[in-house]
Coordinates of C-alpha atoms in Angstrom, one line a residue:
X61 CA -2.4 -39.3 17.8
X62 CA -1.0 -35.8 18.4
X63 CA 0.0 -33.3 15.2
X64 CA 3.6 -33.4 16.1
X65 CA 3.7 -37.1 16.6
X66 CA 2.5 -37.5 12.9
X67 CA 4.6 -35.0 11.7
X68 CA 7.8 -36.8 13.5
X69 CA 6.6 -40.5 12.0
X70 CA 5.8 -38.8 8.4
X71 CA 9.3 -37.3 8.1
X72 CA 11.1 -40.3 9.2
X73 CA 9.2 -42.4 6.6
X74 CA 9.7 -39.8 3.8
X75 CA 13.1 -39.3 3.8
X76 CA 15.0 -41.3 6.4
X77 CA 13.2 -44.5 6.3
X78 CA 16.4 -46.2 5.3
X79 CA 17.8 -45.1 8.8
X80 CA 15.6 -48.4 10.5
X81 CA 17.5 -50.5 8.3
X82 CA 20.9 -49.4 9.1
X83 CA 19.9 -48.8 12.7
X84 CA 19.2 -53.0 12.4
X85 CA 21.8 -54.2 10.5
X86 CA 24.9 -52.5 11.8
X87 CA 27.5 -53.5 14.0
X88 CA 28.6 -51.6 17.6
X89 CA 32.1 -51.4 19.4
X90 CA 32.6 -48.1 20.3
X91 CA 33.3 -47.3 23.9
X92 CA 30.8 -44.9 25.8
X93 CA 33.7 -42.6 26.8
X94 CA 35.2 -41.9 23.2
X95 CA 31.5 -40.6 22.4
X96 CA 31.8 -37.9 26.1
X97 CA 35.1 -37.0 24.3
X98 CA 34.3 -36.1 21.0
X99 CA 33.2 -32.7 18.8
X100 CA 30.2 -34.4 17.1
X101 CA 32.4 -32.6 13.7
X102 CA 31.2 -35.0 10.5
X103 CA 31.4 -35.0 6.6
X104 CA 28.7 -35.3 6.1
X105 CA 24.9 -36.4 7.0
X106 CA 25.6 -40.7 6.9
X107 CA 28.7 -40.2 9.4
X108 CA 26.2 -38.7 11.7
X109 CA 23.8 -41.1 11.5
X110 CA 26.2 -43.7 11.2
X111 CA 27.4 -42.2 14.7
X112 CA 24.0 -42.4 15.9
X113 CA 23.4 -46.0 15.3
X114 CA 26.7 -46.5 17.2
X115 CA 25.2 -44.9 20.0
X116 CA 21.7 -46.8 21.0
X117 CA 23.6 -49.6 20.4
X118 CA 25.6 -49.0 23.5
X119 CA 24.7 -50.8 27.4
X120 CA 24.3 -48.4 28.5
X121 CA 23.7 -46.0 25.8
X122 CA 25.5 -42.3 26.1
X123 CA 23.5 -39.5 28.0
X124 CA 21.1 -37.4 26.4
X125 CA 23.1 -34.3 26.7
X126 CA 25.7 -36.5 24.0
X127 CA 23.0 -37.2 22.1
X128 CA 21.7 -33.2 21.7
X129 CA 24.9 -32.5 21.1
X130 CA 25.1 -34.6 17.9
X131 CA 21.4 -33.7 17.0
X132 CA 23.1 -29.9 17.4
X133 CA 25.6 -30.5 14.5
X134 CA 23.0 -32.3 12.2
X135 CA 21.0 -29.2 12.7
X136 CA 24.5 -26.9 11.8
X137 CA 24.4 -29.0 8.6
X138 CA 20.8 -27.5 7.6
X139 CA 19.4 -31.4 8.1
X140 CA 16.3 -30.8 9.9
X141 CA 14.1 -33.8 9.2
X142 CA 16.8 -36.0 10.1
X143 CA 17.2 -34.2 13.3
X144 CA 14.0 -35.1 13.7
X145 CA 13.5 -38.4 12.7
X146 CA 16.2 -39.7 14.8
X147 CA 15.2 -37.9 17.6
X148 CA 12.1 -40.2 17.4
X149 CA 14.4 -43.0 16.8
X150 CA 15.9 -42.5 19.7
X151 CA 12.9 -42.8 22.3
X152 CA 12.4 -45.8 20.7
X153 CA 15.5 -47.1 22.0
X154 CA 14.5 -45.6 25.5
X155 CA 16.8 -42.6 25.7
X156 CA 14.3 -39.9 27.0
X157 CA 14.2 -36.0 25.7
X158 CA 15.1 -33.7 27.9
X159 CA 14.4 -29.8 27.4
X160 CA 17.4 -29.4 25.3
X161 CA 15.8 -31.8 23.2
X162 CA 13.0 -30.2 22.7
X163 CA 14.1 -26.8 21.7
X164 CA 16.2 -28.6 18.9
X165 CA 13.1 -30.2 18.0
X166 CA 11.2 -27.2 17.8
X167 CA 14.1 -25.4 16.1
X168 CA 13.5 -27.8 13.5
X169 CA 10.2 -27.8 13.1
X170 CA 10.4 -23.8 12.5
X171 CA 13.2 -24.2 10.3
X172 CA 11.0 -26.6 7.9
X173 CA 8.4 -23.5 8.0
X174 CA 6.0 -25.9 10.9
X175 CA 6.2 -23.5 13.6
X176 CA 2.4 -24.6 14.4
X177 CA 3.6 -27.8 15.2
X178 CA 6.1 -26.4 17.9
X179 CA 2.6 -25.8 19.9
X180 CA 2.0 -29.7 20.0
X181 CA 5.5 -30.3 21.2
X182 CA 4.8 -27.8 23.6
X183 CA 1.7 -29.1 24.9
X184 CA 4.1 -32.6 25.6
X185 CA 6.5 -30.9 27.2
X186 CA 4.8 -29.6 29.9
X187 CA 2.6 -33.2 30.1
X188 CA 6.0 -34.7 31.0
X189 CA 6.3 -32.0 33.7
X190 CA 9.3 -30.0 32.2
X191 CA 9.5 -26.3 32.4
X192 CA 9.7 -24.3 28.6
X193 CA 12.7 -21.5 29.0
X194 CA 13.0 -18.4 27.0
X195 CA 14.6 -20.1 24.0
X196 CA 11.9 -22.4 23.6
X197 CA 9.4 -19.6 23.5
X198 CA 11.7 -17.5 21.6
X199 CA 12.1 -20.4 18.6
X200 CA 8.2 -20.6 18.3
X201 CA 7.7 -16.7 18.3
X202 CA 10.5 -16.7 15.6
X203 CA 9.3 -19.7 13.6
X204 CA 5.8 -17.8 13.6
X205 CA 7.2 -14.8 12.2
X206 CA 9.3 -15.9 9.5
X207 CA 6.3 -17.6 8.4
X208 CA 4.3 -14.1 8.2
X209 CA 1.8 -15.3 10.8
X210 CA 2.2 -12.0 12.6
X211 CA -1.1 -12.5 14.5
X212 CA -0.1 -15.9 16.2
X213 CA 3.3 -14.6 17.7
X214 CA 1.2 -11.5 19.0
X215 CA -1.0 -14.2 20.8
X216 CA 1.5 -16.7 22.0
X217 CA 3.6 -14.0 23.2
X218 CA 0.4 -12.6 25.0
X219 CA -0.2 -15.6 26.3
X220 CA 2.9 -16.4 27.4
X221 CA 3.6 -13.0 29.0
X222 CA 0.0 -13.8 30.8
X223 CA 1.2 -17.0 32.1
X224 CA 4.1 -15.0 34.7
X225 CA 7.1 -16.1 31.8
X226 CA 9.2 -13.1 31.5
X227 CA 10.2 -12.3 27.6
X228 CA 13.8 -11.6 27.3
X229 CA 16.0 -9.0 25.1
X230 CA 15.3 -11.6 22.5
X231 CA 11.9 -12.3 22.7
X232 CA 10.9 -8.4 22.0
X233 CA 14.1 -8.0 19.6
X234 CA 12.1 -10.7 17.5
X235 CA 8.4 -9.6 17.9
X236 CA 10.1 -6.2 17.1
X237 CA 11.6 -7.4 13.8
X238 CA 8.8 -8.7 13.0
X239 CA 6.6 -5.8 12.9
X240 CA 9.2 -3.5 11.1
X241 CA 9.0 -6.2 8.0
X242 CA 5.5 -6.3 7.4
X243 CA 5.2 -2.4 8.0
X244 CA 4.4 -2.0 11.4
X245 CA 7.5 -0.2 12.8
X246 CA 4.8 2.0 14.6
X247 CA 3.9 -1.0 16.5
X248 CA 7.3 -2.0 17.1
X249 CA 8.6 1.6 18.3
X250 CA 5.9 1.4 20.9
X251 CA 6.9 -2.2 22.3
X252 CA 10.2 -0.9 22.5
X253 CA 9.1 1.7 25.0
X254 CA 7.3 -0.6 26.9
X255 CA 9.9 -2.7 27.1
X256 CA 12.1 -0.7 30.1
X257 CA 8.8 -0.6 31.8
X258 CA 8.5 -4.2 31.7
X259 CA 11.8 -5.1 33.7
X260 CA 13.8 -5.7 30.2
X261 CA 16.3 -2.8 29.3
X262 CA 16.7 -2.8 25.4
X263 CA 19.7 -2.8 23.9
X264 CA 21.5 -2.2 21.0
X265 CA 20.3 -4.5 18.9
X266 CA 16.8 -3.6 19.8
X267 CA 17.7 0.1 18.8
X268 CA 19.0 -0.9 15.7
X269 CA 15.9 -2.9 14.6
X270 CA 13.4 0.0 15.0
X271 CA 15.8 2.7 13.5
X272 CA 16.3 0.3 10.7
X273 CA 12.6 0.2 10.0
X274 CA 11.9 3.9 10.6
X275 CA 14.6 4.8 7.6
X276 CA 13.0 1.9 5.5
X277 CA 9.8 4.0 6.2
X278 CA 11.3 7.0 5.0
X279 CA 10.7 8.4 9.2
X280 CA 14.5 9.7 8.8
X281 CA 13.7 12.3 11.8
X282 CA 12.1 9.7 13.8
X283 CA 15.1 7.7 13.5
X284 CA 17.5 10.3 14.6
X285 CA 15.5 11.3 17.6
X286 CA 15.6 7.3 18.3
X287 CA 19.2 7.6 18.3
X288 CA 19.6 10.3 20.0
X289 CA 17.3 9.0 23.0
X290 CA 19.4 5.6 22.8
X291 CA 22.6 7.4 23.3
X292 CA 20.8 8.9 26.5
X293 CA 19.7 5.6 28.0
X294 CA 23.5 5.0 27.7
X295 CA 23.3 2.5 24.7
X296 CA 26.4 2.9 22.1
X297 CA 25.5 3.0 18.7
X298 CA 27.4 0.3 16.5
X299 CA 28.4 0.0 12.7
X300 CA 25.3 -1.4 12.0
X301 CA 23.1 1.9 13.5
X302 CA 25.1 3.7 11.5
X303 CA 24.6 1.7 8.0
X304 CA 20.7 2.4 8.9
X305 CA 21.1 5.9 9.5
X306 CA 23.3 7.0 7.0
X307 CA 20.9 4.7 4.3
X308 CA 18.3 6.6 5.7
X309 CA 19.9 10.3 5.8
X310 CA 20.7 9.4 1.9
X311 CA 16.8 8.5 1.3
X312 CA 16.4 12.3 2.8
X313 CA 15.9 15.9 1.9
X314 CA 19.6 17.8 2.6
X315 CA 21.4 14.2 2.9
X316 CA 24.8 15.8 2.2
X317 CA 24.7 17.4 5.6
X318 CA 23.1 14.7 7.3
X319 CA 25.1 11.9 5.9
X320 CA 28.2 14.2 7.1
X321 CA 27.1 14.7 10.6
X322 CA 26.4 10.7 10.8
X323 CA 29.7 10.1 9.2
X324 CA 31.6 12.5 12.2
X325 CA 29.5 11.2 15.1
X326 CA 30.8 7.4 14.2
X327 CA 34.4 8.2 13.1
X328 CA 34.9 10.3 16.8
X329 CA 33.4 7.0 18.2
X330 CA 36.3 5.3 17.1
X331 CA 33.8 3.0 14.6
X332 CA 35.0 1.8 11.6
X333 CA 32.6 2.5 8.4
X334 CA 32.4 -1.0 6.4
X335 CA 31.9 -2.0 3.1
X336 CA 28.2 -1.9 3.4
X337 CA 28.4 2.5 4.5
X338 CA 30.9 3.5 1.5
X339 CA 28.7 1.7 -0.6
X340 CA 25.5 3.3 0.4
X341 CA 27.2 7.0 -0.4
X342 CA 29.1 5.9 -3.5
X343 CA 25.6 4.6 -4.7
X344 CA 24.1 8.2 -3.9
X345 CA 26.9 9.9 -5.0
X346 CA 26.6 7.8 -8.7
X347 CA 22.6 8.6 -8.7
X348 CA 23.2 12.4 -8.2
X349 CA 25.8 12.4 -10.9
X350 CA 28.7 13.4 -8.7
X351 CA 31.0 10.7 -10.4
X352 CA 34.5 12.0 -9.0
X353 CA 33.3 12.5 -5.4
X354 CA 31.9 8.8 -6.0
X355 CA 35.7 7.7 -7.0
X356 CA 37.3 9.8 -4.2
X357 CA 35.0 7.6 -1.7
X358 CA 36.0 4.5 -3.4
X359 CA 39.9 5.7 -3.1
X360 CA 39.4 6.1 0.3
X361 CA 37.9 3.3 1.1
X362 CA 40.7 1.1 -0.1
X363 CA 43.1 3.3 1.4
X364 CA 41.4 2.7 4.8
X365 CA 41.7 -1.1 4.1
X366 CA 37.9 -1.6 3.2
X367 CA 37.7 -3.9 0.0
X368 CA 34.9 -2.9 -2.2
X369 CA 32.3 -5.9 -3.0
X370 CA 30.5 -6.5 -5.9
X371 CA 27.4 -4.1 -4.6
X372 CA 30.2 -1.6 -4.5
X373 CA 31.6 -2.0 -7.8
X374 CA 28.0 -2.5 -9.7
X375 CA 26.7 1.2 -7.4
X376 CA 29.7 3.0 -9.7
X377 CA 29.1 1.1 -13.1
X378 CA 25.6 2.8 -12.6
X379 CA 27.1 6.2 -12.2
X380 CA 29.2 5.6 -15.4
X381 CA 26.2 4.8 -17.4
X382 CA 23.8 7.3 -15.8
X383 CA 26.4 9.9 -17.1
X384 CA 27.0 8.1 -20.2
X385 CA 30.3 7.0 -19.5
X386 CA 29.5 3.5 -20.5
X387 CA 34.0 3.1 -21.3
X388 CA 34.4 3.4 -17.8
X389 CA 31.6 1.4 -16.6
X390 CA 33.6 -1.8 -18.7
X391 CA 36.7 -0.7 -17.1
X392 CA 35.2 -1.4 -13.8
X393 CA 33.8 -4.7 -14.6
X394 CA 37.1 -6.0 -16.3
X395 CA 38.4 -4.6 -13.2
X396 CA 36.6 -6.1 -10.5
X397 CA 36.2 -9.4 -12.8
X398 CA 40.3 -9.2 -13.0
X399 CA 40.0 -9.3 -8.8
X400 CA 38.1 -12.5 -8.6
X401 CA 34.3 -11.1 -8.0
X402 CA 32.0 -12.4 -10.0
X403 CA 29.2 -10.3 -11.1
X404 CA 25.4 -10.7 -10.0
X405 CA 22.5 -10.3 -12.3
X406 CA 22.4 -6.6 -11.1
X407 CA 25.7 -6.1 -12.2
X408 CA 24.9 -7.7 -15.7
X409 CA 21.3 -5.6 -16.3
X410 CA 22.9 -2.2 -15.0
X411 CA 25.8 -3.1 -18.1
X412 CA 23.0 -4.0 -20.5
X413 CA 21.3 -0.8 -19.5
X414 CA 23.8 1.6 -20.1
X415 CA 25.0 -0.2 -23.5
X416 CA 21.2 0.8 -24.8
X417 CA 21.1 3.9 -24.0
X418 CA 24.6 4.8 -25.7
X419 CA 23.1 2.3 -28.5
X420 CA 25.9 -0.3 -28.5
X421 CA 23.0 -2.9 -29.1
X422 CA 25.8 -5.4 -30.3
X423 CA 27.3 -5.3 -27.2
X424 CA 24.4 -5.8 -25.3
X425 CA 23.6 -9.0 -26.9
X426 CA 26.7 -10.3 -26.8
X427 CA 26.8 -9.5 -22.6
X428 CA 23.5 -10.7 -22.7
X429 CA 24.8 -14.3 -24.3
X430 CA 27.7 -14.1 -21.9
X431 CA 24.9 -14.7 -19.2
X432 CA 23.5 -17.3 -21.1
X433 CA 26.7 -19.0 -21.4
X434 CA 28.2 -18.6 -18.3
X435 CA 25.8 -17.3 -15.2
X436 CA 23.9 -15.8 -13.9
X437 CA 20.7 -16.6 -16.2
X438 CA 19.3 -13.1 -17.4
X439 CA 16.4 -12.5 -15.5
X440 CA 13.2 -10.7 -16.9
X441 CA 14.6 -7.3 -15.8
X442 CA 17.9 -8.3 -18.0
X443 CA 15.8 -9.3 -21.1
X444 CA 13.4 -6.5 -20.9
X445 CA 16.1 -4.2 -20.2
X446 CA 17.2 -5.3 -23.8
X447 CA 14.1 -5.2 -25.2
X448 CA 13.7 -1.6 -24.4
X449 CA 17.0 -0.6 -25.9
X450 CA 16.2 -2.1 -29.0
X451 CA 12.6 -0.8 -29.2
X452 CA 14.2 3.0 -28.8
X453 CA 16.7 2.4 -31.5
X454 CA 14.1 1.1 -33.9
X455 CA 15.2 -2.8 -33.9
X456 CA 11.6 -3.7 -34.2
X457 CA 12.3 -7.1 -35.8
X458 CA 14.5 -8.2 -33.1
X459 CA 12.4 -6.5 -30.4
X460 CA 9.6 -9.2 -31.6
X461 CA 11.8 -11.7 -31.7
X462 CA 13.5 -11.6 -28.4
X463 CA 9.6 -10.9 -27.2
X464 CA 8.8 -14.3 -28.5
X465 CA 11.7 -15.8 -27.5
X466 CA 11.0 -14.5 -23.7
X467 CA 7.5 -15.5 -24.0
X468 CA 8.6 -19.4 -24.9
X469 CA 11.5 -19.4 -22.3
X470 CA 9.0 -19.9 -19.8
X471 CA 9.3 -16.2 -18.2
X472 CA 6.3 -14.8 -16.6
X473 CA 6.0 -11.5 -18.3
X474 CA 4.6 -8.6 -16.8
X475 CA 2.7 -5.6 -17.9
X476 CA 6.0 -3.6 -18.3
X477 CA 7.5 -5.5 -20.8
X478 CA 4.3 -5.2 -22.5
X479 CA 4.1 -2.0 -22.1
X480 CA 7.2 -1.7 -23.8
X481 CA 7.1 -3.9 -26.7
X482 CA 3.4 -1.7 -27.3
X483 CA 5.4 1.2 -26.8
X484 CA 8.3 0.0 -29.1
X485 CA 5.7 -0.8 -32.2
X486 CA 3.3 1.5 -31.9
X487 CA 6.1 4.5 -32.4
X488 CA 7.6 2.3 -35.0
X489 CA 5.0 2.1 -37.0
X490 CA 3.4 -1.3 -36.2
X491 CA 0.3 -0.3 -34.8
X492 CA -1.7 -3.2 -35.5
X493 CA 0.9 -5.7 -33.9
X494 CA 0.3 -3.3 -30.8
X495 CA -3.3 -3.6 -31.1
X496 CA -2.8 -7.1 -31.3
X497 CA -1.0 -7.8 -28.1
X498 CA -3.0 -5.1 -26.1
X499 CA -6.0 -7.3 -26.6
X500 CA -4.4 -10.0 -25.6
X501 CA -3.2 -8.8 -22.1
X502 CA -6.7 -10.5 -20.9
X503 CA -6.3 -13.7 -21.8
X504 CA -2.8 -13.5 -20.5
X505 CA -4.2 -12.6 -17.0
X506 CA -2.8 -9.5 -17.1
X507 CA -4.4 -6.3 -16.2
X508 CA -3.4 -3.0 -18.3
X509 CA -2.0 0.1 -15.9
X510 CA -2.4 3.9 -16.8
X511 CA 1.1 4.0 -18.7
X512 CA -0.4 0.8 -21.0
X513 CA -3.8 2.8 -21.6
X514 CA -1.4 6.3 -22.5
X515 CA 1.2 4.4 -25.0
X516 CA -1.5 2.9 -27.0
X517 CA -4.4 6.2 -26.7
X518 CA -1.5 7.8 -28.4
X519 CA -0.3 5.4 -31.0
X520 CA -4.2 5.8 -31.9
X521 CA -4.2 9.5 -31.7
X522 CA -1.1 9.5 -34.2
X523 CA -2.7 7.7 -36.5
X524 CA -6.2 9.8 -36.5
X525 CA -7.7 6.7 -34.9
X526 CA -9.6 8.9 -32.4
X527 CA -13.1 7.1 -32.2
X528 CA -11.0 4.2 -31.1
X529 CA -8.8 6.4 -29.0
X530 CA -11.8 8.0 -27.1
X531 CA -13.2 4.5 -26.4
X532 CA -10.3 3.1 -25.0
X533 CA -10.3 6.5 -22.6
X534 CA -13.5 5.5 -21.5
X535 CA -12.7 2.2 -21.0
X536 CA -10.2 3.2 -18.2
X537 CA -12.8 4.5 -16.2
X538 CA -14.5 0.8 -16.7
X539 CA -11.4 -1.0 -15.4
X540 CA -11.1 1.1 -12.0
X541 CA -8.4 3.3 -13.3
X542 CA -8.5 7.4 -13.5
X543 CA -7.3 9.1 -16.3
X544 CA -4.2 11.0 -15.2
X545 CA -2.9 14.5 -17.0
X546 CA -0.9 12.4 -19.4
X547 CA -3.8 10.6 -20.6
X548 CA -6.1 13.9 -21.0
X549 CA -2.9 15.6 -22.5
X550 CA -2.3 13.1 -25.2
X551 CA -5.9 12.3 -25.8
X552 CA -6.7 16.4 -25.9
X553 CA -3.3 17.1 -28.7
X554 CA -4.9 14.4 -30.7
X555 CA -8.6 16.0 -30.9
X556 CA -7.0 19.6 -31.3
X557 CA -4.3 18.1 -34.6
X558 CA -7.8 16.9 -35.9
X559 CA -9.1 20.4 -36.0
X560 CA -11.8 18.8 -33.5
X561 CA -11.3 21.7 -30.8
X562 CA -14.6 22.1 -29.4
X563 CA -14.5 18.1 -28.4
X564 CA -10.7 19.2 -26.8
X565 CA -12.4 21.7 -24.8
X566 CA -14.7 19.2 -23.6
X567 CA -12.5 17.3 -22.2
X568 CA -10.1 20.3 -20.8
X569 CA -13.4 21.0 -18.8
X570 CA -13.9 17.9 -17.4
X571 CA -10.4 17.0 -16.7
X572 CA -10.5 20.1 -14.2
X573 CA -14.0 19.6 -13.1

């Protein structure tokens, strides 16, 4: 028995089995024509399938284009395996599949993260003699890709160009995307210039996808000659080139003159900058510091009838903190909170942040219970965020006891908020707890990094430990990590406040040999 066909029978008795049953007991009156009339628009997922068994229980039953069409709004309700399943059901009753079919079949297949069971389907369809068309090709290539199987779309679309079917705009806008998300815009830049060659004009999409990835690459040159040379084949740039570019002109050396250029070019094309472009400079603007040109964007941006979002919003309570403004950072969140957006777990850490670092711990805590009471749940970024604040400010009781409280909620912490809490106790004095949990990482399955090895080599120094200190120098070296500057400097101040300067000199020597 053939992959798919399993597949089809293991879905329909996994979650639809109950669909025999009512396909048995129910009762049909329904004229053929009021099913040729009607949007296929349900409630839910049982007045489709109710629909269904209303329809192979017609003489004759409706045509399979009606039937695809209510299989296409099961699908718009995000139920794939009871696409599926009835699908089956529905050769049972002797209405055959036609192409259309298929494609929603394989849709669904790729949908449930099966795209390798879109070649058995395949193979069926072109048994019964029909003829695959770009979308079906398309789905599979997609499906494949989403799943991260990079290699089998290269091959199937190989194969497929090899067996005379022509790939469409989509087909290369999908391998293209493809390669840009798992790093290999290279690749993707050099399919796009084959494509012309290959009887398939890109177009603006396809520009957009490879710019995208060149500025996600930090190639923001690259880009702009891309640009450039689309404008030249006669392709017009759209919003969404422009929220690339100017992303990518922001992640660049001299991006205040870039970004400007960018800005002119779209606005004497008569385009529109959304939500998504103010927000990319207001968020530069807040990370350089420049806090009133950030506010004159936002005023403009409303003025122009653009409503900030919650990214937007969150981008200038950064700003506020960064500058230590953390007043008007509130303002903005009772602000946007007083407009009806509701803030994201971004939104929440970035607060949390900027309430440590002015030391309004109290605050923090009580934001932080504000999560826990009413969403989003803090994340490990939120509670570490916290932790750090309260390890700066000396709290080392309640750092250790939000640490254990983390450790029991199930979180799976990482070697920075270890790092931290290490960092936290051995400046405060609690060297031994830091020992403690440094030797521990091991049996947590985690591995320490380079800032790990430097917090606790000078904790060690501090305390004269420097036998113990030099050892756990060493023992980088044992674990696959260099020493960096940081960890000779530190190690180097602790042998020289010992009066141990000939061993410092050592190690001088060898740090630039």
């Amino acid at each position: 028995m053939c992959a798919s066909r399993l597949l089809l029978q293991g879905m329909a008795s996994l979650k639809y089995s109950s669909i025999r049953t009512s396909l048995r007991s129910a009762s049909f009156n329904t004229s053929k024509s009021s099913f040729q009339n009607r949007n296929f628009e349900f409630n839910g997922i049982d007045d489709a399938v109710d629909c269904f068994n209303r329809m192979v229980h017609m003489h004759p039953p409706p045509s399979t284009l009606e039937f695809n069409r209510l299989f296409s709004s099961i699908v718009k309700m995000n139920h794939y395996s009871a696409a599926i399943s009835l699908a089956k059901s529905m050769e049972l009753f002797g209405v055959k599949h036609d192409m259309y079919t298929f494609n929603i079949l394989i849709n669904c297949l790729c949908r449930l993260r099966c795209a390798d069971f879109g070649f058995s389907l395949l193979g069926k369809i072109l048994k019964l003699g029909l003829q695959p068309d770009t979308v079906t090709f398309n789905t599979i290539i997609k499906g494949l890709c989403t799943e991260g199987k990079v290699a089998s779309a290269v091959r199937f679309f190989d194969k497929m160009v090899d067996n005379g079917y022509q790939p469409n705009v989509v087909t290369y806008n999908t391998m293209m995307n493809c390669f840009c998300k798992v790093g290999y815009t290279h690749v993707a830049l050099h399919l796009l210039n084959k494509m012309e060659n290959r009887g398939c004009k890109p177009n603006v999409v396809a520009y957009n996808i490879v710019i995208d990835g060149l500025c996600k690459d930090m190639q923001f040159d690259n880009a702009f000659n891309l640009y450039l040379e689309m404008m030249d084949q006669g392709v017009t740039p759209d919003v969404v080139t422009y929220n690339s570019l100017i992303q990518g002109a922001c992640n660049s050396d001299q991006w205040k003159k870039k970004t400007t250029r960018l800005w002119n070019e779209m606005l004497a094309r008569k385009i529109t900058p959304n939500v998504i472009i103010f927000t990319i400079i207001v968020d530069k603007l807040c990370k350089k510091g420049e806090i009133l040109e950030a506010e004159c964007v936002l005023e403009k941006m409303i003025e122009v009838g653009v409503e900030p979002n919650v990214v937007t919003y969150t981008a200038l309570m950064d700003g506020y903190c960064l500058v230590g403004q953390i007043d008007k950072a509130l303002k903005v969140f009772g602000d946007m909170n007083s407009k009806g957006f509701y803030a994201n777990i971004i939104t929440y850490s970035t607060l949390v942040n900027g309430l440590c670092k002015v030391g309004k711990l109290e605050a923090a805590k009580d934001l932080l219970g504000d999560m826990c009471a009413r969403g989003p749940p803090p994340d490990l970024i939120t509670y570490s965020t916290l932790l750090d604040g309260l390890c700066k400010h000396g709290c080392l009781d309640e750092a250790l006891n939000l640490f254990k409280a983390m450790q029991e909620s199930g979180l799976e912490l990482n070697i920075v908020t270890y790092s931290t809490i290490i960092d936290g106790l051995s400046k405060g004095g609690m060297l031994n707890v830091a020992r403690g949990l440094f030797s521990s990482l091991s049996i947590k399955g985690l591995i320490p990094n380079i800032n790990t090895y430097n917090i606790l080599i000078n904790g060690l120094c501090k305390e004269g430990f420097l036998g113990e200190a030099y050892r756990l120098f060493r023992e980088m070296e044992g674990n696959h990590l260099s020493p960096d500057g940081i960890t000779y400097n530190i190690i180097m101040r602790g042998f020289f406040r010992n009066n141990n300067t000939s061993f410092a000199m050592r190690l001088l020597q060898e740090m630039h040999d």
